[in-house]
Amino acid sequence: MKSVKIKDKEFEVFIESTKIERSIDRISERINADLKDRDPIFVAILNGAFMFAAELMKRVSIPCEITFVRLASYRGTSSTENVKEVLGLNESIEGRTIVVVEDIVDTGNTMETLLGQLSAMKPKEIRIATLLFKPDALKKDIKLDYVAIEIPCDFIVGYGLDYDGYGRNLNDIYKLKS
Ligand code: IMP
Ligand code: MG
């Protein structure tokens, strides 16, 4: 079993890159069929989604645009509230079909915030493509259109996902050793 040490923690290989790529093949075929005449804009969320976005876009063969945004997190007025703001979206998305490209949906808090802010910019529709989804952790009522891989509530790294900034460059997905 392949394993890696990142900072103070040991991780073991969980999903091999060949399986990840097959899953991305599958959703990209659906996207190509569903959005053929819709001229979509893919909005990829940095940093985590960079690798997924690249692999996805290599397989999307319909006319489309891609742009990248970042979510700035900072503390809200109440000390426990974590406010996230979308930065870097310079394109007008009014009237457009948006496909949000995310690395992982865990509780769904991040996605809910993002959907709220994108909706305010009046797109025609918003779809969600995520590499990973932890269905047992979801706390929000969010419909995910294109899920590449569903996983249990383990903490994972690799393929864009990090532990404290490290591990994003791993080509396979690893999970924390228990
Ligand atoms: P949510 O808001 O709880 O859905 O969490 C989403 C964000 O938490 C993702 O965009 C990731 O940045 C991070 N995250 C959630 N689960 C993991 C994980 O297993 N490994 C690394 N990052 C994660
Ligand atoms: Mg993320």
Coordinates of N, CA and C and ligand atoms in Angstrom, one line a residue:
M1 N 0.9 -1.2 0.0 CA 0.0 0.0 0.0 C 0.9 1.2 0.0
K2 N 0.7 2.1 -1.0 CA 1.5 3.3 -1.1 C 1.1 4.2 0.1
S3 N 2.1 4.9 0.7 CA 1.7 5.9 1.7 C 2.7 7.0 1.7
V4 N 2.2 8.2 2.2 CA 3.0 9.4 2.2 C 2.9 10.0 3.6
K5 N 3.9 10.7 4.0 CA 3.9 11.5 5.2 C 3.8 13.0 4.8
I6 N 2.8 13.7 5.3 CA 2.7 15.1 5.0 C 2.7 15.8 6.4
K7 N 3.7 16.6 6.6 CA 3.9 17.2 7.9 C 3.9 16.2 9.0
D8 N 2.9 16.2 9.9 CA 2.9 15.3 11.0 C 2.0 14.1 10.8
K9 N 1.4 13.9 9.6 CA 0.4 12.9 9.4 C 0.8 11.9 8.3
E10 N 0.3 10.6 8.5 CA 0.5 9.6 7.5 C -0.8 9.4 6.7
F11 N -0.6 9.3 5.4 CA -1.7 9.1 4.5 C -1.5 7.8 3.7
E12 N -2.5 7.1 3.4 CA -2.4 5.9 2.5 C -3.2 6.1 1.2
V13 N -2.7 5.5 0.2 CA -3.4 5.7 -1.1 C -4.9 5.1 -1.0
F14 N -5.8 5.9 -1.6 CA -7.2 5.6 -1.5 C -7.9 5.5 -2.8
I15 N -7.6 6.4 -3.7 CA -8.2 6.4 -5.1 C -7.0 6.6 -6.1
E16 N -6.8 5.6 -6.9 CA -5.7 5.7 -7.9 C -6.1 6.7 -9.0
S17 N -5.1 7.3 -9.6 CA -5.3 8.3 -10.7 C -6.1 7.7 -11.9
T18 N -5.9 6.4 -12.2 CA -6.7 5.8 -13.3 C -8.2 5.8 -13.0
K19 N -8.5 5.5 -11.8 CA -9.9 5.5 -11.4 C -10.5 7.0 -11.4
I20 N -9.7 7.9 -10.9 CA -10.1 9.3 -11.0 C -10.4 9.7 -12.4
E21 N -9.4 9.4 -13.3 CA -9.6 9.8 -14.7 C -10.8 9.1 -15.3
R22 N -11.1 7.9 -15.0 CA -12.3 7.2 -15.6 C -13.6 8.0 -15.1
S23 N -13.5 8.4 -13.8 CA -14.7 9.1 -13.3 C -14.9 10.5 -14.0
I24 N -13.8 11.1 -14.3 CA -13.9 12.4 -15.0 C -14.3 12.2 -16.4
D25 N -13.9 11.1 -17.0 CA -14.4 10.8 -18.4 C -15.9 10.7 -18.4
R26 N -16.4 10.0 -17.4 CA -17.9 9.8 -17.3 C -18.6 11.1 -17.2
I27 N -18.2 12.0 -16.2 CA -19.0 13.2 -16.1 C -18.8 14.2 -17.3
S28 N -17.6 14.1 -17.9 CA -17.4 15.0 -19.0 C -18.3 14.6 -20.2
E29 N -18.5 13.3 -20.4 CA -19.4 12.9 -21.4 C -20.9 13.4 -21.2
R30 N -21.3 13.4 -19.9 CA -22.6 13.9 -19.6 C -22.7 15.4 -19.8
I31 N -21.6 16.1 -19.4 CA -21.6 17.6 -19.6 C -21.6 17.9 -21.1
N32 N -20.9 17.2 -21.9 CA -20.9 17.4 -23.4 C -22.3 17.2 -24.0
A33 N -23.0 16.2 -23.5 CA -24.3 16.0 -24.0 C -25.3 17.0 -23.5
D34 N -25.3 17.3 -22.2 CA -26.3 18.2 -21.6 C -26.1 19.6 -22.0
L35 N -24.9 20.1 -22.2 CA -24.7 21.5 -22.3 C -24.3 21.9 -23.8
K36 N -24.5 21.0 -24.7 CA -24.0 21.2 -26.1 C -24.3 22.5 -26.7
D37 N -25.6 23.0 -26.5 CA -25.9 24.3 -27.2 C -26.1 25.4 -26.2
R38 N -25.4 25.3 -25.0 CA -25.7 26.3 -24.0 C -24.5 27.3 -23.7
D39 N -23.4 27.1 -24.4 CA -22.3 28.1 -24.3 C -21.9 28.3 -22.9
P40 N -21.6 27.3 -22.1 CA -21.4 27.4 -20.7 C -20.1 28.2 -20.3
I41 N -20.1 28.8 -19.1 CA -18.9 29.3 -18.5 C -18.6 28.4 -17.3
F42 N -17.4 27.7 -17.3 CA -17.0 26.9 -16.2 C -16.3 27.9 -15.2
V43 N -16.7 27.8 -13.9 CA -16.1 28.7 -12.9 C -15.4 27.8 -11.9
A44 N -14.1 27.7 -12.0 CA -13.3 26.8 -11.2 C -12.9 27.5 -9.9
I45 N -13.0 26.8 -8.8 CA -12.6 27.4 -7.5 C -11.2 27.0 -7.1
L46 N -10.4 28.1 -7.0 CA -9.0 27.9 -6.6 C -8.9 27.8 -5.1
N47 N -7.9 27.2 -4.4 CA -6.9 26.5 -5.1 C -7.3 25.0 -5.5
G48 N -8.1 24.4 -4.7 CA -8.3 23.0 -4.7 C -8.7 22.4 -6.1
A49 N -9.5 23.1 -6.9 CA -10.0 22.6 -8.1 C -9.1 22.6 -9.3
F50 N -7.9 23.1 -9.1 CA -7.1 23.4 -10.3 C -6.8 22.1 -11.2
M51 N -6.5 21.0 -10.5 CA -6.1 19.8 -11.2 C -7.4 19.1 -11.8
F52 N -8.4 19.1 -11.1 CA -9.7 18.6 -11.6 C -10.2 19.4 -12.8
A53 N -10.1 20.7 -12.7 CA -10.5 21.6 -13.7 C -9.8 21.3 -15.0
A54 N -8.5 21.2 -14.9 CA -7.6 20.9 -16.1 C -8.0 19.6 -16.7
E55 N -8.2 18.5 -15.9 CA -8.5 17.2 -16.5 C -9.9 17.2 -17.1
L56 N -10.8 17.9 -16.4 CA -12.2 18.0 -17.0 C -12.2 18.8 -18.3
M57 N -11.5 19.9 -18.3 CA -11.6 20.8 -19.5 C -10.9 20.1 -20.8
K58 N -9.9 19.2 -20.5 CA -9.3 18.4 -21.6 C -10.4 17.5 -22.3
R59 N -11.4 17.2 -21.5 CA -12.4 16.3 -22.1 C -13.7 17.0 -22.5
V60 N -13.8 18.2 -22.2 CA -15.1 19.0 -22.6 C -14.8 19.5 -24.0
S61 N -15.7 19.0 -24.9 CA -15.4 19.3 -26.4 C -16.4 20.3 -27.0
I62 N -17.3 20.8 -26.2 CA -18.3 21.8 -26.7 C -17.8 23.2 -26.5
P63 N -18.3 24.1 -27.3 CA -17.9 25.5 -27.1 C -18.2 26.0 -25.6
C64 N -17.2 26.6 -25.0 CA -17.3 27.0 -23.6 C -16.2 28.0 -23.2
E65 N -16.4 28.6 -22.1 CA -15.3 29.4 -21.5 C -15.0 28.9 -20.1
I66 N -13.8 29.2 -19.6 CA -13.5 28.8 -18.2 C -12.8 30.0 -17.6
T67 N -13.2 30.2 -16.3 CA -12.6 31.2 -15.5 C -12.3 30.7 -14.1
F68 N -11.4 31.4 -13.4 CA -11.1 30.9 -12.1 C -11.4 31.9 -11.0
V69 N -11.9 31.5 -9.9 CA -12.2 32.4 -8.8 C -11.5 31.8 -7.5
R70 N -11.5 32.7 -6.6 CA -10.9 32.3 -5.3 C -11.9 32.7 -4.2
L71 N -12.0 31.9 -3.2 CA -12.9 32.3 -2.1 C -12.1 32.9 -1.0
A72 N -12.3 34.1 -0.6 CA -11.6 34.7 0.5 C -12.3 34.4 1.7
S73 N -11.7 33.8 2.7 CA -12.4 33.5 4.0 C -11.9 34.5 5.0
Y74 N -12.8 35.1 5.7 CA -12.4 35.9 6.9 C -13.5 35.9 7.9
R75 N -13.2 36.3 9.1 CA -14.2 36.2 10.2 C -15.2 37.3 10.0
G76 N -16.5 36.9 10.2 CA -17.6 37.9 10.1 C -17.6 38.7 11.4
T77 N -18.7 39.4 11.5 CA -18.9 40.3 12.7 C -19.0 39.4 14.0
S78 N -19.8 38.4 13.9 CA -19.9 37.5 15.0 C -18.7 36.5 14.9
S79 N -18.1 36.2 16.1 CA -16.8 35.6 16.1 C -16.8 34.2 15.4
T80 N -17.9 33.5 15.5 CA -17.9 32.1 14.9 C -18.3 32.1 13.5
E81 N -18.8 33.2 12.9 CA -19.3 33.1 11.6 C -18.1 33.3 10.6
N82 N -18.0 32.4 9.7 CA -16.9 32.5 8.7 C -17.4 32.9 7.4
V83 N -17.1 34.2 7.0 CA -17.7 34.8 5.8 C -16.8 34.4 4.6
K84 N -17.4 34.0 3.5 CA -16.6 33.7 2.3 C -17.0 34.6 1.2
E85 N -16.1 35.2 0.5 CA -16.4 36.1 -0.6 C -15.7 35.7 -1.9
V86 N -16.5 35.7 -3.0 CA -15.9 35.3 -4.3 C -15.1 36.4 -4.8
L87 N -13.8 36.1 -5.1 CA -12.9 37.2 -5.7 C -12.5 36.7 -7.1
G88 N -12.4 37.7 -8.0 CA -11.8 37.5 -9.3 C -12.7 37.2 -10.4
L89 N -14.0 37.3 -10.2 CA -14.9 37.0 -11.3 C -15.2 38.3 -12.1
N90 N -14.4 38.5 -13.2 CA -14.5 39.7 -13.9 C -15.5 39.7 -15.1
E91 N -15.8 38.4 -15.5 CA -16.7 38.2 -16.6 C -18.2 38.5 -16.1
S92 N -19.0 39.0 -17.0 CA -20.4 39.1 -16.7 C -21.0 37.7 -16.9
I93 N -21.7 37.2 -15.9 CA -22.4 35.9 -16.0 C -23.9 36.0 -16.2
E94 N -24.4 37.2 -16.3 CA -25.8 37.4 -16.5 C -26.3 36.7 -17.7
G95 N -27.4 35.9 -17.5 CA -28.0 35.1 -18.6 C -27.2 33.9 -19.1
R96 N -26.1 33.6 -18.4 CA -25.3 32.5 -18.9 C -25.5 31.2 -18.1
T97 N -25.2 30.1 -18.7 CA -25.1 28.8 -18.0 C -23.8 28.7 -17.3
I98 N -23.8 28.5 -16.0 CA -22.6 28.4 -15.2 C -22.4 27.0 -14.8
V99 N -21.2 26.5 -14.8 CA -20.8 25.2 -14.2 C -19.8 25.5 -13.2
V100 N -20.1 25.4 -11.9 CA -19.1 25.6 -10.8 C -18.3 24.3 -10.8
V101 N -17.0 24.5 -10.7 CA -16.1 23.3 -10.7 C -15.3 23.4 -9.4
E102 N -15.7 22.4 -8.5 CA -15.2 22.3 -7.1 C -14.4 21.1 -6.9
D103 N -13.5 21.1 -6.0 CA -12.7 19.9 -5.6 C -13.6 18.9 -4.8
I104 N -14.2 19.4 -3.8 CA -15.0 18.6 -2.9 C -16.1 19.3 -2.2
V105 N -17.2 18.6 -2.1 CA -18.4 19.1 -1.3 C -18.5 18.2 0.0
D106 N -18.3 18.9 1.1 CA -18.3 18.2 2.4 C -19.6 18.5 3.1
T107 N -19.6 19.6 4.0 CA -20.9 19.9 4.6 C -21.8 20.7 3.6
G108 N -21.2 21.3 2.6 CA -22.0 22.1 1.7 C -22.0 23.6 2.0
N109 N -21.4 23.9 3.1 CA -21.4 25.4 3.5 C -20.8 26.3 2.5
T110 N -19.6 25.9 2.0 CA -18.9 26.7 1.0 C -19.8 26.8 -0.3
M111 N -20.3 25.7 -0.7 CA -21.1 25.7 -2.0 C -22.3 26.5 -1.8
E112 N -23.0 26.5 -0.6 CA -24.2 27.3 -0.4 C -23.9 28.8 -0.5
T113 N -22.8 29.2 0.1 CA -22.3 30.6 0.0 C -22.0 31.0 -1.4
L114 N -21.3 30.2 -2.1 CA -20.9 30.4 -3.5 C -22.2 30.6 -4.4
L115 N -23.1 29.7 -4.2 CA -24.4 29.7 -5.0 C -25.1 31.0 -4.8
G116 N -25.2 31.4 -3.5 CA -25.8 32.7 -3.2 C -25.2 33.8 -3.9
Q117 N -23.9 33.9 -3.9 CA -23.2 35.0 -4.5 C -23.3 35.0 -6.0
L118 N -23.2 33.8 -6.6 CA -23.3 33.7 -8.1 C -24.7 34.0 -8.5
S119 N -25.7 33.5 -7.8 CA -27.1 33.7 -8.1 C -27.5 35.2 -8.2
A120 N -26.8 36.0 -7.3 CA -27.1 37.5 -7.3 C -26.6 38.1 -8.6
M121 N -25.7 37.4 -9.4 CA -25.2 38.0 -10.6 C -26.1 37.5 -11.8
K122 N -27.2 37.0 -11.5 CA -28.3 36.7 -12.5 C -27.9 35.8 -13.7
P123 N -27.3 34.7 -13.4 CA -27.0 33.7 -14.5 C -28.3 33.0 -14.9
K124 N -28.4 32.4 -16.1 CA -29.6 31.7 -16.5 C -29.7 30.4 -15.6
E125 N -28.7 29.7 -15.4 CA -28.7 28.5 -14.6 C -27.3 28.3 -14.0
I126 N -27.3 27.6 -12.9 CA -26.0 27.2 -12.3 C -26.0 25.7 -12.1
R127 N -25.0 25.0 -12.6 CA -24.8 23.6 -12.4 C -23.5 23.4 -11.6
I128 N -23.4 22.3 -10.9 CA -22.3 22.0 -10.1 C -21.6 20.8 -10.5
A129 N -20.3 20.9 -10.8 CA -19.4 19.7 -11.0 C -18.4 19.6 -9.9
T130 N -18.4 18.5 -9.2 CA -17.4 18.3 -8.1 C -16.7 17.0 -8.3
L131 N -15.4 17.0 -8.0 CA -14.6 15.8 -8.1 C -15.0 14.8 -7.1
L132 N -15.2 15.3 -5.8 CA -15.5 14.5 -4.7 C -16.7 15.0 -3.9
F133 N -17.4 14.0 -3.3 CA -18.6 14.4 -2.6 C -18.7 13.4 -1.4
K134 N -18.9 14.0 -0.2 CA -19.0 13.2 1.0 C -20.5 13.3 1.4
P135 N -21.4 12.4 0.9 CA -22.8 12.5 1.1 C -23.2 12.5 2.6
D136 N -22.5 11.7 3.4 CA -22.8 11.6 4.8 C -22.5 12.9 5.6
A137 N -21.7 13.8 5.0 CA -21.4 15.0 5.7 C -22.3 16.2 5.3
L138 N -23.0 16.0 4.2 CA -23.8 17.1 3.7 C -24.9 17.6 4.7
K139 N -24.9 18.9 4.9 CA -25.9 19.5 5.8 C -26.8 20.5 5.1
K140 N -26.6 20.7 3.8 CA -27.4 21.7 3.1 C -28.2 21.1 2.0
D141 N -29.2 21.8 1.6 CA -30.1 21.3 0.5 C -29.5 21.8 -0.8
I142 N -28.6 21.0 -1.3 CA -27.9 21.4 -2.6 C -27.9 20.3 -3.5
K143 N -28.3 20.6 -4.8 CA -28.3 19.6 -5.8 C -27.0 19.6 -6.6
L144 N -26.3 18.5 -6.6 CA -25.0 18.4 -7.3 C -25.3 17.7 -8.6
D145 N -24.9 18.3 -9.7 CA -25.3 17.8 -11.0 C -24.3 16.8 -11.5
Y146 N -23.0 17.0 -11.3 CA -22.0 16.1 -11.8 C -21.0 15.8 -10.7
V147 N -21.1 14.6 -10.1 CA -20.3 14.1 -9.1 C -19.4 13.1 -9.7
A148 N -18.0 13.3 -9.6 CA -17.2 12.2 -10.2 C -17.1 11.1 -9.2
I149 N -16.8 11.3 -7.9 CA -16.6 10.2 -7.0 C -17.2 10.5 -5.6
E150 N -18.0 9.6 -5.1 CA -18.5 9.8 -3.7 C -17.6 9.0 -2.8
I151 N -17.3 9.7 -1.6 CA -16.5 9.0 -0.6 C -17.1 9.1 0.8
P152 N -16.6 8.3 1.7 CA -17.0 8.4 3.1 C -16.4 9.6 3.7
C153 N -16.7 9.9 5.0 CA -16.2 11.1 5.6 C -14.8 11.1 6.1
D154 N -13.9 10.4 5.3 CA -12.5 10.5 5.7 C -11.9 11.8 5.2
F155 N -10.7 12.1 5.9 CA -10.0 13.3 5.4 C -9.0 12.9 4.3
I156 N -9.1 13.5 3.2 CA -8.2 13.1 2.1 C -7.4 14.2 1.5
V157 N -6.3 13.9 0.8 CA -5.4 14.8 0.2 C -5.0 14.3 -1.2
G158 N -4.5 15.2 -2.0 CA -4.0 14.8 -3.4 C -5.0 15.3 -4.4
Y159 N -4.5 15.3 -5.6 CA -5.3 15.7 -6.8 C -5.9 17.1 -6.6
G160 N -5.1 18.0 -6.0 CA -5.6 19.4 -5.8 C -5.9 19.7 -4.3
L161 N -6.3 18.6 -3.6 CA -6.7 18.8 -2.2 C -5.5 18.8 -1.3
D162 N -5.6 19.6 -0.2 CA -4.4 19.8 0.6 C -4.6 19.4 2.1
Y163 N -3.5 19.2 2.8 CA -3.5 19.2 4.2 C -2.6 20.3 4.6
D164 N -3.1 21.4 5.1 CA -2.3 22.5 5.6 C -1.4 23.1 4.4
G165 N -2.0 23.1 3.2 CA -1.2 23.6 2.1 C -0.4 22.6 1.3
Y166 N -0.2 21.5 1.9 CA 0.7 20.5 1.2 C -0.2 19.3 0.6
G167 N 0.4 18.6 -0.3 CA -0.2 17.4 -0.9 C -1.0 17.6 -2.1
R168 N -1.2 18.9 -2.6 CA -2.0 19.2 -3.7 C -1.5 18.5 -5.0
N169 N -0.2 18.4 -5.0 CA 0.5 17.9 -6.2 C 0.5 16.3 -6.4
L170 N -0.1 15.6 -5.4 CA -0.1 14.2 -5.5 C -1.1 13.8 -6.6
N171 N -0.7 12.8 -7.4 CA -1.5 12.4 -8.6 C -2.6 11.4 -8.2
D172 N -2.5 10.7 -7.1 CA -3.5 9.9 -6.6 C -4.2 10.6 -5.4
I173 N -5.3 10.1 -4.9 CA -5.9 10.6 -3.7 C -5.6 9.7 -2.5
Y174 N -5.2 10.3 -1.4 CA -4.8 9.6 -0.2 C -5.7 9.9 0.9
K175 N -5.9 8.9 1.8 CA -6.7 9.2 3.0 C -5.8 9.1 4.3
L176 N -6.3 9.9 5.3 CA -5.6 9.9 6.6 C -5.6 8.5 7.2
K177 N -4.5 8.0 7.6 CA -4.4 6.7 8.2 C -5.1 6.8 9.6
S178 N -5.9 5.8 9.9 CA -6.6 5.9 11.2 C -5.8 5.1 12.3
Ligands
IMP1 P1 -17.7 22.4 3.0 O1 -17.9 23.8 3.1 O2 -17.8 21.7 4.4 O3 -18.5 21.6 2.0 O4 -16.1 22.1 2.7 C1 -15.6 22.4 1.5 C2 -14.2 22.7 1.6 O5 -13.5 22.1 2.7 C3 -13.5 22.2 0.4 O6 -13.5 23.2 -0.6 C4 -12.1 21.9 0.9 O7 -11.3 23.0 0.7 C5 -12.3 21.5 2.3 N1 -12.3 20.1 2.6 C6 -13.4 19.3 2.9 N2 -13.1 18.0 3.1 C7 -11.8 17.9 2.8 C8 -10.8 16.8 2.8 O8 -11.1 15.7 3.0 N3 -9.5 17.1 2.5 C9 -9.1 18.4 2.2 N4 -10.0 19.5 2.1 C10 -11.3 19.2 2.5
MG2 MG -12.0 24.0 -2.0

